[in-house]
Amino acid sequence: MAVHIVGVGADGRYSLSQAALEMVERAELLVGGKRLLAMFPESQAERLVLASDTAATVEELRGALGRRRIVVLASGDPDFFGIARLLVERLGKDRVEILPNVSSVQLAFARIKESWDDATFLSVHGRGPEALAAISIGLRRSRKLAILTDNVNTPAVVAQHLLQGGVRSCRAYLCEDLAGPNERVREASLDALAGVEAAPLSILVLIRDGDPPKSPRVRGDSGGWPHGIPESEFLHRGGVITKAEVRLAALARLRLRESSVIWDVGAGCGSVAIEAAMIARLGQVYAVERDAENVEMIRANLARFGLENLTVVHGEAPAVLEGLPAPDAVFIGGSGGKLRSILHVVDRRLAPEGTVVVNAASLETAGLASAALRERGYTVEATLMQVSRSKDLAGLTHFEALDPVFIVTGRKAT
């Protein structure tokens, strides 16, 4: 005998098929939130309120399996950010049957009369700030984005986050209390939405106008910016910038993809972050920098290159890294003497098979990076970059050496 998960719409029993209604009526143990249980006052089943301690509820269900007919009530489609995932994982697929209903997102797209087969879905309900950061990534990868909000990560908070990131060219539809007595659907700009109060559980649909922004172009060039942008194209202080040759080598070792999420820790003027953002045009780059003047330079360079997938994070690592989305690749250009503790956080958050690249000016720092990565099971490779550039001197070509740089690369295991 299996646990039956029944999806319920806003109009309660009237939203159920005959088969689902009969399932609820025959239940001996009826499980769900207080709101859903109240929709079936005629049920004679014992009631179990699904509380925040879901682990305890699962154990109660496990104990009742095979002895009682169990029905779990869920909102809409139980497989869509719902309880079905948890129960299938804990009880096993052979002990769970699912009868879905219309999801809130289906209703939202029906109300605004847009197709949803090409949309991306996100939930910021009950999640931390990293969920907000994922919205920017979602908008770059998909033209349509549906977001489940709550009373902390509200539609207004989402709009403010996007506006701060420079996103403006999208339509927003706020869908509240769908199929309920207080249903309201309204279209608004992000600017207007930033000041709107909404129902605690709302669906926000964002539709980006036009194609995703492309990388800006070099003057007179028919293509995108070439790899290895000259230092002269960036604002920087006193020549403190990752030189183009070293930058290219570091970027190659990061193994970036079009959709990569990247941390640039100790970003300086942002040259590595900016080139990384051009490669990962459907992903997101986070340039982390503690120095206020450098932060302003990154922002000025960001405006110069016109990128929308780069977020400047003013703060000190490793503490500030905790609120960022998990990365696929991490570049560390500066650590402020906290390299080991930064690598500890990076290792915990980095995706399986992810890459860490550390640029070091000294042998000691390179050795520390290599040892710390090996301790954590990474495959480590180190390269010493010694570059000389040609220089005209009295009509003859001479070479001027740049400061040598160690590039330490760590590959995380699966």
Tab-separated table of C-alpha atoms in Angstrom:
chain	number	residue	atom	x	y	z
A	1	MET	CA	0.000	0.000	0.000
A	2	ALA	CA	1.498	3.320	-1.117
A	3	VAL	CA	1.337	6.891	0.125
A	4	HIS	CA	-0.907	8.853	-2.246
A	5	ILE	CA	0.042	12.510	-2.816
A	6	VAL	CA	-2.938	14.466	-4.117
A	7	GLY	CA	-2.501	17.907	-5.642
A	8	VAL	CA	-5.229	20.372	-4.620
A	9	GLY	CA	-6.188	23.616	-6.355
A	10	ALA	CA	-7.353	26.856	-4.711
A	11	ASP	CA	-11.010	25.766	-4.901
A	12	GLY	CA	-10.381	22.647	-2.819
A	13	ARG	CA	-12.468	19.554	-3.479
A	14	TYR	CA	-13.933	21.095	-6.649
A	15	SER	CA	-10.462	21.121	-8.222
A	16	LEU	CA	-10.088	17.337	-7.869
A	17	SER	CA	-10.789	14.661	-10.425
A	18	GLN	CA	-13.239	11.940	-9.408
A	19	ALA	CA	-10.358	9.532	-8.820
A	20	ALA	CA	-8.499	12.013	-6.604
A	21	LEU	CA	-11.657	12.879	-4.648
A	22	GLU	CA	-12.384	9.205	-3.995
A	23	MET	CA	-8.789	8.760	-2.831
A	24	VAL	CA	-9.227	11.550	-0.264
A	25	GLU	CA	-12.604	10.217	0.873
A	26	ARG	CA	-11.161	6.723	1.510
A	27	ALA	CA	-8.148	8.016	3.424
A	28	GLU	CA	-7.564	6.741	6.929
A	29	LEU	CA	-4.689	9.161	7.577
A	30	LEU	CA	-4.957	12.586	5.911
A	31	VAL	CA	-1.757	14.654	5.912
A	32	GLY	CA	-1.217	18.270	4.860
A	33	GLY	CA	-0.955	21.893	5.885
A	34	LYS	CA	-3.738	23.404	7.978
A	35	ARG	CA	-5.181	25.316	5.006
A	36	LEU	CA	-5.455	22.209	2.838
A	37	LEU	CA	-6.847	19.993	5.610
A	38	ALA	CA	-9.559	22.588	6.276
A	39	MET	CA	-10.796	22.166	2.687
A	40	PHE	CA	-12.046	18.672	3.533
A	41	PRO	CA	-14.080	19.041	6.780
A	42	GLU	CA	-16.210	16.000	5.946
A	43	SER	CA	-13.250	13.591	6.006
A	44	GLN	CA	-13.363	11.086	8.880
A	45	ALA	CA	-9.657	10.300	8.588
A	46	GLU	CA	-7.172	10.989	11.322
A	47	ARG	CA	-5.430	14.279	10.515
A	48	LEU	CA	-1.715	14.915	10.634
A	49	VAL	CA	-0.598	18.509	10.153
A	50	LEU	CA	2.484	18.763	7.981
A	51	ALA	CA	4.745	20.999	10.063
A	52	SER	CA	8.226	22.406	9.531
A	53	ASP	CA	9.774	19.267	11.029
A	54	THR	CA	9.226	17.205	7.890
A	55	ALA	CA	11.674	14.496	9.015
A	56	ALA	CA	9.391	13.573	11.928
A	57	THR	CA	6.359	13.506	9.608
A	58	VAL	CA	8.151	11.200	7.187
A	59	GLU	CA	8.917	8.781	10.003
A	60	GLU	CA	5.246	8.756	11.043
A	61	LEU	CA	4.266	7.972	7.462
A	62	ARG	CA	6.873	5.235	7.251
A	63	GLY	CA	5.424	3.648	10.405
A	64	ALA	CA	1.881	3.760	8.994
A	65	LEU	CA	2.790	2.363	5.572
A	66	GLY	CA	0.993	-0.875	4.776
A	67	ARG	CA	-1.317	-0.520	7.768
A	68	ARG	CA	-3.444	2.507	6.826
A	69	ARG	CA	-4.569	4.284	3.658
A	70	ILE	CA	-2.450	7.461	3.627
A	71	VAL	CA	-3.201	10.558	1.561
A	72	VAL	CA	-0.921	13.584	1.589
A	73	LEU	CA	-2.489	16.844	0.366
A	74	ALA	CA	-0.242	19.245	-1.574
A	75	SER	CA	-0.823	22.547	-3.349
A	76	GLY	CA	-1.107	22.320	-7.122
A	77	ASP	CA	1.452	19.967	-8.622
A	78	PRO	CA	3.309	18.115	-5.815
A	79	ASP	CA	6.280	17.595	-8.147
A	80	PHE	CA	6.745	21.339	-8.684
A	81	PHE	CA	8.779	22.653	-5.711
A	82	GLY	CA	6.488	20.466	-3.611
A	83	ILE	CA	6.536	17.621	-1.102
A	84	ALA	CA	6.728	14.848	-3.697
A	85	ARG	CA	10.509	15.150	-4.040
A	86	LEU	CA	11.057	14.640	-0.299
A	87	LEU	CA	8.659	11.696	0.038
A	88	VAL	CA	10.026	9.915	-3.025
A	89	GLU	CA	13.600	10.352	-1.757
A	90	ARG	CA	12.789	9.164	1.781
A	91	LEU	CA	10.215	6.450	1.098
A	92	GLY	CA	11.197	5.261	-2.379
A	93	LYS	CA	9.402	5.475	-5.715
A	94	ASP	CA	7.614	2.155	-5.240
A	95	ARG	CA	5.874	3.474	-2.102
A	96	VAL	CA	4.545	6.745	-3.531
A	97	GLU	CA	1.739	7.522	-5.991
A	98	ILE	CA	1.203	11.095	-7.251
A	99	LEU	CA	-2.013	12.661	-8.555
A	100	PRO	CA	-1.046	16.170	-9.725
A	101	ASN	CA	-3.283	19.206	-10.080
A	102	VAL	CA	-2.743	22.428	-12.040
A	103	SER	CA	0.341	24.212	-10.690
A	104	SER	CA	0.355	27.880	-9.738
A	105	VAL	CA	2.814	28.583	-12.546
A	106	GLN	CA	0.490	27.010	-15.119
A	107	LEU	CA	-2.283	29.255	-13.852
A	108	ALA	CA	-0.025	32.324	-13.970
A	109	PHE	CA	0.908	31.769	-17.620
A	110	ALA	CA	-2.730	31.063	-18.487
A	111	ARG	CA	-3.769	34.371	-16.895
A	112	ILE	CA	-1.173	36.427	-18.799
A	113	LYS	CA	-1.857	34.432	-21.994
A	114	GLU	CA	1.759	33.408	-22.621
A	115	SER	CA	3.117	29.951	-23.438
A	116	TRP	CA	5.304	28.405	-20.737
A	117	ASP	CA	7.012	25.514	-22.515
A	118	ASP	CA	10.056	27.755	-23.070
A	119	ALA	CA	10.168	29.246	-19.565
A	120	THR	CA	12.617	28.739	-16.691
A	121	PHE	CA	11.319	28.296	-13.132
A	122	LEU	CA	12.906	29.457	-9.901
A	123	SER	CA	11.815	29.598	-6.289
A	124	VAL	CA	13.075	32.173	-3.781
A	125	HIS	CA	10.523	30.948	-1.244
A	126	GLY	CA	12.279	30.228	2.045
A	127	ARG	CA	15.703	30.663	0.474
A	128	GLY	CA	18.683	32.909	1.171
A	129	PRO	CA	20.258	35.752	-0.861
A	130	GLU	CA	21.910	33.312	-3.257
A	131	ALA	CA	18.451	32.597	-4.682
A	132	LEU	CA	18.106	36.249	-5.704
A	133	ALA	CA	21.472	36.113	-7.437
A	134	ALA	CA	20.269	33.102	-9.453
A	135	ILE	CA	17.493	35.241	-10.972
A	136	SER	CA	20.002	37.329	-12.940
A	137	ILE	CA	21.523	34.138	-14.319
A	138	GLY	CA	18.089	32.795	-15.206
A	139	LEU	CA	17.186	35.914	-17.166
A	140	ARG	CA	20.299	35.608	-19.267
A	141	ARG	CA	19.655	31.949	-20.065
A	142	SER	CA	15.944	32.202	-20.733
A	143	ARG	CA	13.637	34.851	-22.129
A	144	LYS	CA	10.858	33.865	-19.705
A	145	LEU	CA	11.311	33.393	-15.996
A	146	ALA	CA	8.668	32.387	-13.422
A	147	ILE	CA	9.585	33.016	-9.775
A	148	LEU	CA	7.835	31.741	-6.641
A	149	THR	CA	8.180	34.478	-3.998
A	150	ASP	CA	7.455	34.758	-0.267
A	151	ASN	CA	7.090	37.494	2.367
A	152	VAL	CA	10.888	37.987	2.636
A	153	ASN	CA	12.004	37.603	-0.957
A	154	THR	CA	9.026	39.588	-2.222
A	155	PRO	CA	8.378	40.679	-5.815
A	156	ALA	CA	9.547	44.165	-4.776
A	157	VAL	CA	12.832	42.748	-3.431
A	158	VAL	CA	13.329	40.787	-6.663
A	159	ALA	CA	12.734	43.939	-8.733
A	160	GLN	CA	15.147	45.973	-6.614
A	161	HIS	CA	17.816	43.284	-6.989
A	162	LEU	CA	17.462	43.269	-10.778
A	163	LEU	CA	17.486	47.062	-11.039
A	164	GLN	CA	20.658	47.249	-8.951
A	165	GLY	CA	22.226	44.776	-11.373
A	166	GLY	CA	21.358	47.001	-14.343
A	167	VAL	CA	18.466	44.895	-15.682
A	168	ARG	CA	15.607	46.998	-17.038
A	169	SER	CA	14.484	45.619	-20.400
A	170	CYS	CA	11.870	43.124	-19.244
A	171	ARG	CA	8.152	42.995	-18.575
A	172	ALA	CA	6.905	41.880	-15.182
A	173	TYR	CA	3.590	40.204	-14.339
A	174	LEU	CA	2.616	39.898	-10.695
A	175	CYS	CA	0.097	37.105	-10.054
A	176	GLU	CA	-1.453	36.963	-6.562
A	177	ASP	CA	-3.893	34.517	-4.943
A	178	LEU	CA	-4.497	32.692	-8.231
A	179	ALA	CA	-7.905	30.940	-8.422
A	180	GLY	CA	-8.692	32.372	-5.007
A	181	PRO	CA	-11.266	34.970	-3.983
A	182	ASN	CA	-8.678	37.777	-4.028
A	183	GLU	CA	-6.998	36.894	-7.304
A	184	ARG	CA	-5.165	39.801	-8.900
A	185	VAL	CA	-2.903	39.878	-11.973
A	186	ARG	CA	-1.099	43.055	-12.982
A	187	GLU	CA	1.600	44.053	-15.431
A	188	ALA	CA	4.277	46.501	-14.290
A	189	SER	CA	7.756	47.768	-15.075
A	190	LEU	CA	10.566	46.759	-12.731
A	191	ASP	CA	10.735	50.359	-11.503
A	192	ALA	CA	7.056	50.313	-10.548
A	193	LEU	CA	7.264	46.798	-9.112
A	194	ALA	CA	10.105	47.823	-6.766
A	195	GLY	CA	7.594	49.735	-4.633
A	196	VAL	CA	4.647	47.325	-4.767
A	197	GLU	CA	3.260	45.332	-1.829
A	198	ALA	CA	2.155	41.834	-2.770
A	199	ALA	CA	0.462	38.823	-1.234
A	200	PRO	CA	2.921	36.619	0.724
A	201	LEU	CA	2.818	33.785	-1.813
A	202	SER	CA	2.881	35.219	-5.326
A	203	ILE	CA	4.097	34.233	-8.764
A	204	LEU	CA	6.270	36.765	-10.564
A	205	VAL	CA	6.700	36.245	-14.300
A	206	LEU	CA	9.492	38.133	-16.044
A	207	ILE	CA	9.703	38.282	-19.834
A	208	ARG	CA	12.834	39.799	-21.297
A	209	ASP	CA	12.326	41.956	-24.372
A	210	GLY	CA	14.595	41.252	-27.320
A	211	ASP	CA	17.629	39.006	-27.548
A	212	PRO	CA	20.206	38.567	-24.779
A	213	PRO	CA	22.786	41.381	-24.854
A	214	LYS	CA	25.873	40.463	-26.833
A	215	SER	CA	29.432	41.239	-25.853
A	216	PRO	CA	30.496	44.772	-26.868
A	217	ARG	CA	32.844	45.218	-29.788
A	218	VAL	CA	36.311	46.632	-30.228
A	219	ARG	CA	36.329	49.889	-32.200
A	220	GLY	CA	36.552	49.073	-35.891
A	221	ASP	CA	36.266	45.333	-35.311
A	222	SER	CA	33.431	43.348	-36.835
A	223	GLY	CA	33.453	40.721	-34.091
A	224	GLY	CA	33.488	40.681	-30.301
A	225	TRP	CA	36.342	41.803	-28.081
A	226	PRO	CA	39.404	39.638	-28.753
A	227	HIS	CA	40.783	37.532	-25.934
A	228	GLY	CA	43.666	39.188	-24.102
A	229	ILE	CA	42.345	42.749	-24.000
A	230	PRO	CA	45.283	45.196	-23.662
A	231	GLU	CA	45.792	46.728	-20.214
A	232	SER	CA	45.327	50.172	-21.792
A	233	GLU	CA	41.625	49.409	-22.289
A	234	PHE	CA	41.071	49.163	-18.509
A	235	LEU	CA	41.156	51.755	-15.790
A	236	HIS	CA	43.777	50.660	-13.248
A	237	ARG	CA	46.130	52.114	-10.672
A	238	GLY	CA	49.882	52.237	-11.085
A	239	GLY	CA	50.090	49.298	-13.470
A	240	VAL	CA	48.476	46.962	-10.911
A	241	ILE	CA	46.544	44.765	-13.315
A	242	THR	CA	46.748	41.147	-14.474
A	243	LYS	CA	48.745	41.412	-17.689
A	244	ALA	CA	47.062	40.190	-20.875
A	245	GLU	CA	49.341	37.162	-21.371
A	246	VAL	CA	48.891	36.002	-17.776
A	247	ARG	CA	45.159	36.715	-17.916
A	248	LEU	CA	44.807	34.522	-21.005
A	249	ALA	CA	46.668	31.658	-19.345
A	250	ALA	CA	44.532	31.892	-16.183
A	251	LEU	CA	41.272	32.024	-18.168
A	252	ALA	CA	42.292	28.985	-20.198
A	253	ARG	CA	42.928	27.016	-17.008
A	254	LEU	CA	39.535	27.978	-15.560
A	255	ARG	CA	37.846	25.933	-18.341
A	256	LEU	CA	34.906	28.301	-18.599
A	257	ARG	CA	31.702	27.475	-20.409
A	258	GLU	CA	29.003	29.726	-21.789
A	259	SER	CA	26.825	29.162	-18.704
A	260	SER	CA	29.522	29.066	-15.985
A	261	VAL	CA	29.140	30.747	-12.606
A	262	ILE	CA	32.489	32.297	-11.644
A	263	TRP	CA	33.986	33.954	-8.575
A	264	ASP	CA	36.883	36.393	-9.059
A	265	VAL	CA	38.262	36.874	-5.536
A	266	GLY	CA	40.510	39.890	-5.056
A	267	ALA	CA	39.344	41.248	-8.392
A	268	GLY	CA	41.506	44.402	-8.420
A	269	CYS	CA	40.389	46.511	-11.378
A	270	GLY	CA	38.264	43.644	-12.750
A	271	SER	CA	40.195	42.681	-15.895
A	272	VAL	CA	39.929	38.908	-15.293
A	273	ALA	CA	36.267	39.156	-14.259
A	274	ILE	CA	35.392	41.171	-17.358
A	275	GLU	CA	37.035	38.744	-19.782
A	276	ALA	CA	35.460	35.833	-17.919
A	277	ALA	CA	32.029	37.467	-18.287
A	278	MET	CA	32.552	37.754	-22.040
A	279	ILE	CA	33.193	34.012	-22.240
A	280	ALA	CA	30.382	33.005	-19.842
A	281	ARG	CA	27.817	35.252	-21.500
A	282	LEU	CA	24.877	33.136	-20.287
A	283	GLY	CA	26.391	32.656	-16.846
A	284	GLN	CA	27.309	35.065	-14.062
A	285	VAL	CA	30.564	36.453	-12.711
A	286	TYR	CA	31.009	37.822	-9.177
A	287	ALA	CA	33.951	40.213	-8.792
A	288	VAL	CA	34.785	40.246	-5.073
A	289	GLU	CA	36.939	43.161	-3.883
A	290	ARG	CA	37.471	44.705	-0.437
A	291	ASP	CA	39.161	47.972	-1.502
A	292	ALA	CA	36.635	50.756	-2.109
A	293	GLU	CA	38.722	52.499	-4.810
A	294	ASN	CA	39.175	49.237	-6.684
A	295	VAL	CA	35.427	48.602	-6.449
A	296	GLU	CA	34.751	51.926	-8.157
A	297	MET	CA	37.290	51.073	-10.863
A	298	ILE	CA	35.604	47.724	-11.488
A	299	ARG	CA	32.262	49.481	-11.823
A	300	ALA	CA	33.740	52.035	-14.234
A	301	ASN	CA	35.321	49.255	-16.324
A	302	LEU	CA	32.072	47.323	-16.232
A	303	ALA	CA	30.192	50.339	-17.611
A	304	ARG	CA	32.884	50.764	-20.282
A	305	PHE	CA	32.453	47.210	-21.543
A	306	GLY	CA	28.650	47.151	-21.157
A	307	LEU	CA	28.331	43.706	-19.546
A	308	GLU	CA	25.173	42.686	-17.688
A	309	ASN	CA	26.374	39.344	-16.312
A	310	LEU	CA	28.987	40.700	-13.916
A	311	THR	CA	28.123	41.601	-10.320
A	312	VAL	CA	30.526	43.656	-8.206
A	313	VAL	CA	30.658	42.461	-4.582
A	314	HIS	CA	32.222	44.958	-2.159
A	315	GLY	CA	33.375	42.947	0.837
A	316	GLU	CA	36.138	40.839	2.311
A	317	ALA	CA	36.618	37.180	1.569
A	318	PRO	CA	35.973	34.598	2.832
A	319	ALA	CA	32.960	35.963	4.770
A	320	VAL	CA	31.319	37.629	1.761
A	321	LEU	CA	31.519	34.446	-0.314
A	322	GLU	CA	28.863	32.652	1.741
A	323	GLY	CA	26.027	34.648	0.182
A	324	LEU	CA	27.021	34.005	-3.449
A	325	PRO	CA	25.689	31.242	-5.708
A	326	ALA	CA	27.865	28.121	-5.837
A	327	PRO	CA	30.569	28.538	-8.499
A	328	ASP	CA	31.784	26.322	-11.307
A	329	ALA	CA	35.162	28.079	-11.360
A	330	VAL	CA	37.064	30.377	-9.004
A	331	PHE	CA	39.937	32.743	-9.760
A	332	ILE	CA	41.903	34.117	-6.803
A	333	GLY	CA	44.015	37.122	-7.687
A	334	GLY	CA	44.395	38.438	-4.156
A	335	SER	CA	43.662	37.014	-0.733
A	336	GLY	CA	44.731	39.619	1.827
A	337	GLY	CA	46.671	36.970	3.725
A	338	LYS	CA	43.577	34.738	4.078
A	339	LEU	CA	44.252	32.292	1.253
A	340	ARG	CA	43.848	29.135	3.325
A	341	SER	CA	40.485	30.199	4.810
A	342	ILE	CA	39.289	31.379	1.386
A	343	LEU	CA	40.170	28.004	-0.139
A	344	HIS	CA	38.279	26.288	2.685
A	345	VAL	CA	35.054	28.093	1.694
A	346	VAL	CA	35.749	27.661	-2.013
A	347	ASP	CA	36.197	23.899	-1.590
A	348	ARG	CA	32.885	23.616	0.285
A	349	ARG	CA	30.933	25.602	-2.330
A	350	LEU	CA	32.672	24.674	-5.597
A	351	ALA	CA	30.770	22.372	-7.963
A	352	PRO	CA	32.112	18.821	-8.515
A	353	GLU	CA	34.837	18.849	-11.201
A	354	GLY	CA	35.125	22.609	-10.690
A	355	THR	CA	38.372	24.531	-11.090
A	356	VAL	CA	40.338	26.877	-8.829
A	357	VAL	CA	43.078	29.090	-10.263
A	358	VAL	CA	45.360	31.065	-7.931
A	359	ASN	CA	47.734	33.716	-9.288
A	360	ALA	CA	50.680	34.250	-6.955
A	361	ALA	CA	53.558	36.721	-7.128
A	362	SER	CA	55.684	34.815	-4.584
A	363	LEU	CA	56.966	31.266	-4.259
A	364	GLU	CA	55.570	31.092	-0.701
A	365	THR	CA	52.027	31.939	-1.773
A	366	ALA	CA	52.206	29.471	-4.671
A	367	GLY	CA	53.416	26.775	-2.291
A	368	LEU	CA	50.629	27.514	0.191
A	369	ALA	CA	48.001	27.330	-2.558
A	370	SER	CA	49.398	24.040	-3.912
A	371	ALA	CA	49.569	22.428	-0.472
A	372	ALA	CA	46.078	23.592	0.578
A	373	LEU	CA	44.511	22.268	-2.621
A	374	ARG	CA	46.309	18.913	-2.405
A	375	GLU	CA	45.150	18.518	1.205
A	376	ARG	CA	41.582	18.730	-0.098
A	377	GLY	CA	42.090	16.091	-2.781
A	378	TYR	CA	42.526	18.385	-5.789
A	379	THR	CA	44.676	17.546	-8.776
A	380	VAL	CA	47.202	20.384	-8.792
A	381	GLU	CA	49.302	21.868	-11.586
A	382	ALA	CA	51.598	24.893	-11.284
A	383	THR	CA	52.996	27.107	-14.035
A	384	LEU	CA	55.562	29.892	-13.809
A	385	MET	CA	54.797	32.619	-16.355
A	386	GLN	CA	57.830	34.667	-17.378
A	387	VAL	CA	56.895	37.079	-20.138
A	388	SER	CA	58.987	39.672	-21.957
A	389	ARG	CA	57.603	42.264	-24.327
A	390	SER	CA	59.388	43.907	-27.212
A	391	LYS	CA	60.446	47.520	-26.848
A	392	ASP	CA	61.974	49.848	-29.387
A	393	LEU	CA	65.263	51.337	-28.265
A	394	ALA	CA	67.214	53.563	-30.671
A	395	GLY	CA	65.654	51.820	-33.647
A	396	LEU	CA	66.460	48.363	-32.312
A	397	THR	CA	64.140	45.785	-30.757
A	398	HIS	CA	64.844	44.988	-27.121
A	399	PHE	CA	62.798	42.967	-24.644
A	400	GLU	CA	61.524	44.120	-21.273
A	401	ALA	CA	60.600	41.473	-18.711
A	402	LEU	CA	57.317	41.588	-16.791
A	403	ASP	CA	57.168	40.386	-13.204
A	404	PRO	CA	56.989	36.564	-13.108
A	405	VAL	CA	53.709	35.057	-11.901
A	406	PHE	CA	52.917	31.581	-10.561
A	407	ILE	CA	49.607	30.135	-11.776
A	408	VAL	CA	48.393	27.321	-9.529
A	409	THR	CA	45.468	25.289	-10.875
A	410	GLY	CA	43.376	22.871	-8.841
A	411	ARG	CA	40.792	20.447	-10.293
A	412	LYS	CA	38.164	19.240	-7.849
A	413	ALA	CA	37.188	15.574	-7.908
A	414	THR	CA	33.650	14.458	-8.720
